[in-house]
Tab-separated table of C-alpha atoms in Angstrom:
chain	number	residue	atom	x	y	z
A	1	ASN	CA	57.768	115.924	111.562
A	2	ALA	CA	55.412	113.582	113.456
A	3	GLY	CA	54.626	111.191	110.579
A	4	VAL	CA	51.855	108.781	111.599
A	5	THR	CA	50.510	109.205	115.133
A	6	GLN	CA	48.363	106.580	116.830
A	7	THR	CA	46.506	106.935	120.118
A	8	PRO	CA	46.186	105.366	122.584
A	9	LYS	CA	49.320	103.220	122.907
A	10	PHE	CA	47.571	100.701	125.158
A	11	GLN	CA	43.932	99.899	125.826
A	12	VAL	CA	42.058	97.272	127.813
A	13	LEU	CA	38.397	96.690	127.006
A	14	LYS	CA	35.721	94.405	128.321
A	15	THR	CA	33.826	92.203	125.886
A	16	GLY	CA	31.014	94.186	124.288
A	17	GLN	CA	32.531	97.625	124.820
A	18	SER	CA	33.175	99.925	121.888
A	19	MET	CA	36.065	102.231	121.269
A	20	THR	CA	37.862	104.213	118.576
A	21	LEU	CA	41.542	103.928	117.739
A	22	GLN	CA	42.835	107.220	116.436
A	23	CYS	CA	45.271	107.695	113.569
A	24	ALA	CA	46.562	110.947	112.128
A	25	GLN	CA	49.248	111.690	109.542
A	26	ASP	CA	50.858	114.973	108.591
A	27	MET	CA	52.462	113.941	105.292
A	28	ASN	CA	49.439	114.733	103.104
A	29	HIS	CA	49.209	111.086	102.073
A	30	GLU	CA	46.134	110.020	100.168
A	31	TYR	CA	46.344	106.352	101.143
A	32	MET	CA	45.764	105.207	104.724
A	33	SER	CA	45.229	101.750	106.107
A	34	TRP	CA	44.797	99.716	109.288
A	35	TYR	CA	46.584	96.450	109.993
A	36	ARG	CA	46.486	94.063	112.898
A	37	GLN	CA	49.472	92.000	113.950
A	38	ASP	CA	48.952	88.651	115.620
A	39	PRO	CA	51.544	85.993	116.518
A	40	GLY	CA	52.171	83.678	113.577
A	41	MET	CA	49.838	85.689	111.324
A	42	GLY	CA	51.928	88.618	110.199
A	43	LEU	CA	50.250	91.913	109.373
A	44	ARG	CA	46.712	91.637	108.049
A	45	LEU	CA	44.841	94.459	106.342
A	46	ILE	CA	41.593	95.465	108.064
A	47	HIS	CA	40.383	98.517	106.126
A	48	TYR	CA	41.934	101.079	103.861
A	49	SER	CA	41.199	104.420	102.226
A	50	VAL	CA	42.514	105.892	98.989
A	51	GLY	CA	41.332	109.407	99.835
A	52	ALA	CA	38.912	111.459	101.888
A	53	GLY	CA	35.402	110.048	101.655
A	54	ILE	CA	36.550	106.691	100.224
A	55	THR	CA	37.037	103.525	102.279
A	56	ASP	CA	37.149	99.835	101.466
A	57	GLN	CA	37.558	96.492	103.196
A	58	GLY	CA	40.758	94.551	103.560
A	59	GLU	CA	41.321	90.909	104.498
A	60	VAL	CA	39.800	90.954	107.995
A	61	PRO	CA	37.159	93.744	108.192
A	62	ASN	CA	34.509	92.081	110.372
A	63	GLY	CA	33.873	93.869	113.661
A	64	TYR	CA	35.511	97.099	112.564
A	65	ASN	CA	34.306	100.347	111.007
A	66	VAL	CA	36.254	103.188	109.463
A	67	SER	CA	35.583	106.620	108.019
A	68	ARG	CA	37.769	109.163	106.277
A	69	SER	CA	36.350	112.671	106.564
A	70	THR	CA	39.732	114.410	106.169
A	71	THR	CA	43.015	113.535	104.470
A	72	GLU	CA	44.807	113.563	107.831
A	73	ASP	CA	42.629	111.301	109.989
A	74	PHE	CA	41.553	107.678	109.692
A	75	PRO	CA	39.944	106.360	112.903
A	76	LEU	CA	39.193	102.675	113.429
A	77	ARG	CA	36.069	101.820	115.424
A	78	LEU	CA	35.458	98.595	117.274
A	79	LEU	CA	31.702	98.269	117.506
A	80	SER	CA	31.428	95.526	120.150
A	81	ALA	CA	34.821	94.275	121.289
A	82	ALA	CA	35.515	90.544	121.363
A	83	PRO	CA	38.503	88.640	122.803
A	84	SER	CA	39.442	87.679	119.213
A	85	GLN	CA	40.188	91.363	118.624
A	86	THR	CA	43.028	91.301	121.139
A	87	SER	CA	45.938	92.346	118.955
A	88	VAL	CA	48.399	95.079	118.079
A	89	TYR	CA	46.926	97.544	115.612
A	90	PHE	CA	49.001	99.577	113.176
A	91	CYS	CA	47.919	102.502	111.078
A	92	ALA	CA	49.909	103.230	107.923
A	93	SER	CA	49.896	105.852	105.188
A	94	SER	CA	51.561	106.379	101.824
A	95	ARG	CA	51.274	108.480	98.663
A	96	SER	CA	49.631	105.583	96.861
A	97	THR	CA	48.819	102.027	97.902
A	98	GLY	CA	52.219	101.182	99.331
A	99	GLY	CA	53.609	99.833	96.079
A	100	TYR	CA	56.001	101.360	93.583
A	101	ASN	CA	58.126	104.143	95.076
A	102	SER	CA	55.549	104.648	97.777
A	103	PRO	CA	56.309	102.512	100.818
A	104	LEU	CA	53.992	102.527	103.783
A	105	HIS	CA	54.781	104.718	106.799
A	106	PHE	CA	53.559	103.063	109.977
A	107	GLY	CA	52.561	104.439	113.348
A	108	ASN	CA	53.923	102.887	116.536
A	109	GLY	CA	50.862	100.801	117.164
A	110	THR	CA	48.061	100.381	119.701
A	111	ARG	CA	48.151	97.287	121.881
A	112	LEU	CA	44.547	96.260	122.594
A	113	THR	CA	43.464	93.625	125.078
A	114	VAL	CA	39.837	92.499	125.257
A	115	THR	CA	38.884	90.554	128.370
B	1	ASP	CA	45.770	80.511	102.955
B	2	GLN	CA	49.107	82.218	103.520
B	3	GLN	CA	50.165	83.685	100.161
B	4	VAL	CA	53.440	85.080	101.525
B	5	LYS	CA	55.381	82.722	103.769
B	6	GLN	CA	58.382	83.235	105.959
B	7	ASN	CA	59.080	79.725	107.148
B	8	SER	CA	61.802	80.616	109.640
B	9	PRO	CA	60.295	82.339	112.681
B	10	SER	CA	63.747	83.182	114.012
B	11	LEU	CA	67.381	83.418	112.988
B	12	SER	CA	70.505	83.945	115.064
B	13	VAL	CA	73.717	85.248	113.447
B	14	GLN	CA	77.084	86.356	114.749
B	15	GLU	CA	78.076	89.976	114.256
B	16	GLY	CA	80.041	90.468	111.047
B	17	ARG	CA	78.564	87.424	109.340
B	18	ILE	CA	75.895	87.317	106.641
B	19	SER	CA	72.209	87.147	107.577
B	20	ILE	CA	69.903	85.561	104.993
B	21	LEU	CA	66.165	85.917	105.469
B	22	ASN	CA	63.865	84.001	103.147
B	23	CYS	CA	60.374	84.523	101.822
B	24	ASP	CA	58.226	82.357	99.533
B	25	TYR	CA	55.064	83.362	97.739
B	26	THR	CA	52.352	81.514	95.886
B	27	ASN	CA	50.451	84.157	93.917
B	28	SER	CA	51.591	84.908	90.355
B	29	MET	CA	49.791	88.270	90.563
B	30	PHE	CA	52.540	89.688	92.787
B	31	ASP	CA	54.732	92.172	90.919
B	32	TYR	CA	56.519	94.150	93.612
B	33	PHE	CA	58.163	92.978	96.801
B	34	LEU	CA	59.254	94.856	99.890
B	35	TRP	CA	61.050	94.198	103.144
B	36	TYR	CA	60.118	95.977	106.355
B	37	LYS	CA	62.019	95.967	109.628
B	38	LYS	CA	60.330	96.204	113.010
B	39	TYR	CA	61.827	96.996	116.408
B	40	PRO	CA	59.868	96.235	119.613
B	41	ALA	CA	57.204	98.820	120.494
B	42	GLU	CA	57.633	100.540	117.130
B	43	GLY	CA	55.878	100.314	113.793
B	44	PRO	CA	57.504	98.589	110.812
B	45	THR	CA	59.806	100.725	108.685
B	46	PHE	CA	60.541	100.251	105.000
B	47	LEU	CA	63.924	98.715	104.246
B	48	ILE	CA	64.286	97.749	100.585
B	49	SER	CA	62.158	96.690	97.617
B	50	ILE	CA	62.400	94.975	94.261
B	51	SER	CA	60.278	94.940	91.155
B	52	SER	CA	59.437	91.653	89.480
B	53	ILE	CA	61.331	92.754	86.375
B	54	LYS	CA	64.587	92.623	88.326
B	55	ASP	CA	66.387	89.814	90.117
B	56	LYS	CA	68.544	91.852	92.468
B	57	ASN	CA	68.461	95.181	94.249
B	58	GLU	CA	71.208	96.450	96.524
B	59	ASP	CA	71.267	99.249	99.093
B	60	GLY	CA	74.374	99.428	101.221
B	61	ARG	CA	74.587	96.345	103.428
B	62	PHE	CA	71.171	95.113	102.249
B	63	THR	CA	70.525	93.143	99.066
B	64	VAL	CA	67.272	91.566	97.988
B	65	PHE	CA	67.267	88.702	95.486
B	66	LEU	CA	64.201	87.582	93.547
B	67	ASN	CA	63.828	84.179	91.897
B	68	LYS	CA	60.548	84.347	90.026
B	69	SER	CA	60.601	80.794	88.747
B	70	ALA	CA	60.910	79.535	92.321
B	71	LYS	CA	58.598	82.253	93.692
B	72	HIS	CA	61.251	83.016	96.273
B	73	LEU	CA	62.963	86.116	97.535
B	74	SER	CA	65.681	86.614	100.066
B	75	LEU	CA	67.204	89.484	102.003
B	76	HIS	CA	70.949	89.430	102.600
B	77	ILE	CA	72.539	91.606	105.262
B	78	VAL	CA	76.318	91.851	105.083
B	79	PRO	CA	77.950	92.393	107.483
B	80	SER	CA	75.345	91.877	110.173
B	81	GLN	CA	75.380	94.299	113.101
B	82	PRO	CA	73.730	94.101	116.539
B	83	GLY	CA	71.478	97.010	115.534
B	84	ASP	CA	70.008	94.770	112.819
B	85	SER	CA	68.327	92.678	115.520
B	86	ALA	CA	64.617	93.085	114.744
B	87	VAL	CA	61.661	91.349	113.148
B	88	TYR	CA	61.734	91.403	109.345
B	89	PHE	CA	58.551	91.199	107.280
B	90	CYS	CA	58.442	90.582	103.575
B	91	ALA	CA	55.474	91.940	101.659
B	92	ALA	CA	54.179	91.479	98.132
B	93	ARG	CA	51.920	93.691	96.036
B	94	ASN	CA	49.116	92.084	94.074
B	95	TYR	CA	48.916	94.077	90.816
B	96	ASN	CA	45.337	92.942	90.295
B	97	THR	CA	43.965	94.166	93.661
B	98	ASP	CA	46.729	96.699	94.372
B	99	LYS	CA	46.965	95.393	97.945
B	100	LEU	CA	50.027	94.480	99.978
B	101	ILE	CA	50.174	91.032	101.573
B	102	PHE	CA	52.619	90.573	104.429
B	103	GLY	CA	54.459	87.488	105.588
B	104	THR	CA	54.505	86.297	109.185
B	105	GLY	CA	57.913	87.765	109.990
B	106	THR	CA	61.353	86.441	110.961
B	107	ARG	CA	63.020	87.544	114.181
B	108	LEU	CA	66.712	88.183	113.566
B	109	GLN	CA	69.129	88.278	116.471
B	110	VAL	CA	72.701	89.402	115.839
B	111	PHE	CA	75.014	88.538	118.713
B	112	PRO	CA	78.563	89.831	119.349
């Protein structure tokens, strides 16, 4: 059982480049989300989805796009990378929004450096 | 504005002793609280949770205490083991927005 799979594990981008961080889950979870982890800032919600075709913004959505065409996949797109987007990105899924009896399952993260 | 605060960035405890990790929150809309544990190069994993209608929840060596009047929760690990060395995040669910807000994390080191 793979759980939540994120690719790539590491990525280096130049300022202005675009890329897509991939996330897939095999637990048939309706809820998926993207977080970024920065020193001293904890985990901050970027975007989330409560089901295929539905996405919404989190706390720090600027500079990122998402789509949810299937239940399994939830890619995160960086449109024009900036050094401020250097971070570790985590994808997570759960049956509902990560609350009652439905904790989040996280992937192992993508470490992104923008130079 | 940090709504969930973990004021101790790190904690060092001897094996066999109690580890106490603290978390303070400011938003009265939080009704459910969780603790996640994170090892290096891995994603966070769920550890234990508590509803706002309770003041204590226990699971083996882990106990979470909630003091609503003080807007404070704590995670107790007894006895601490070297394998408990990790970063611990507390998280709170806002029942109005249905979103989880995470704290900044506390790095626990358990030494022999």
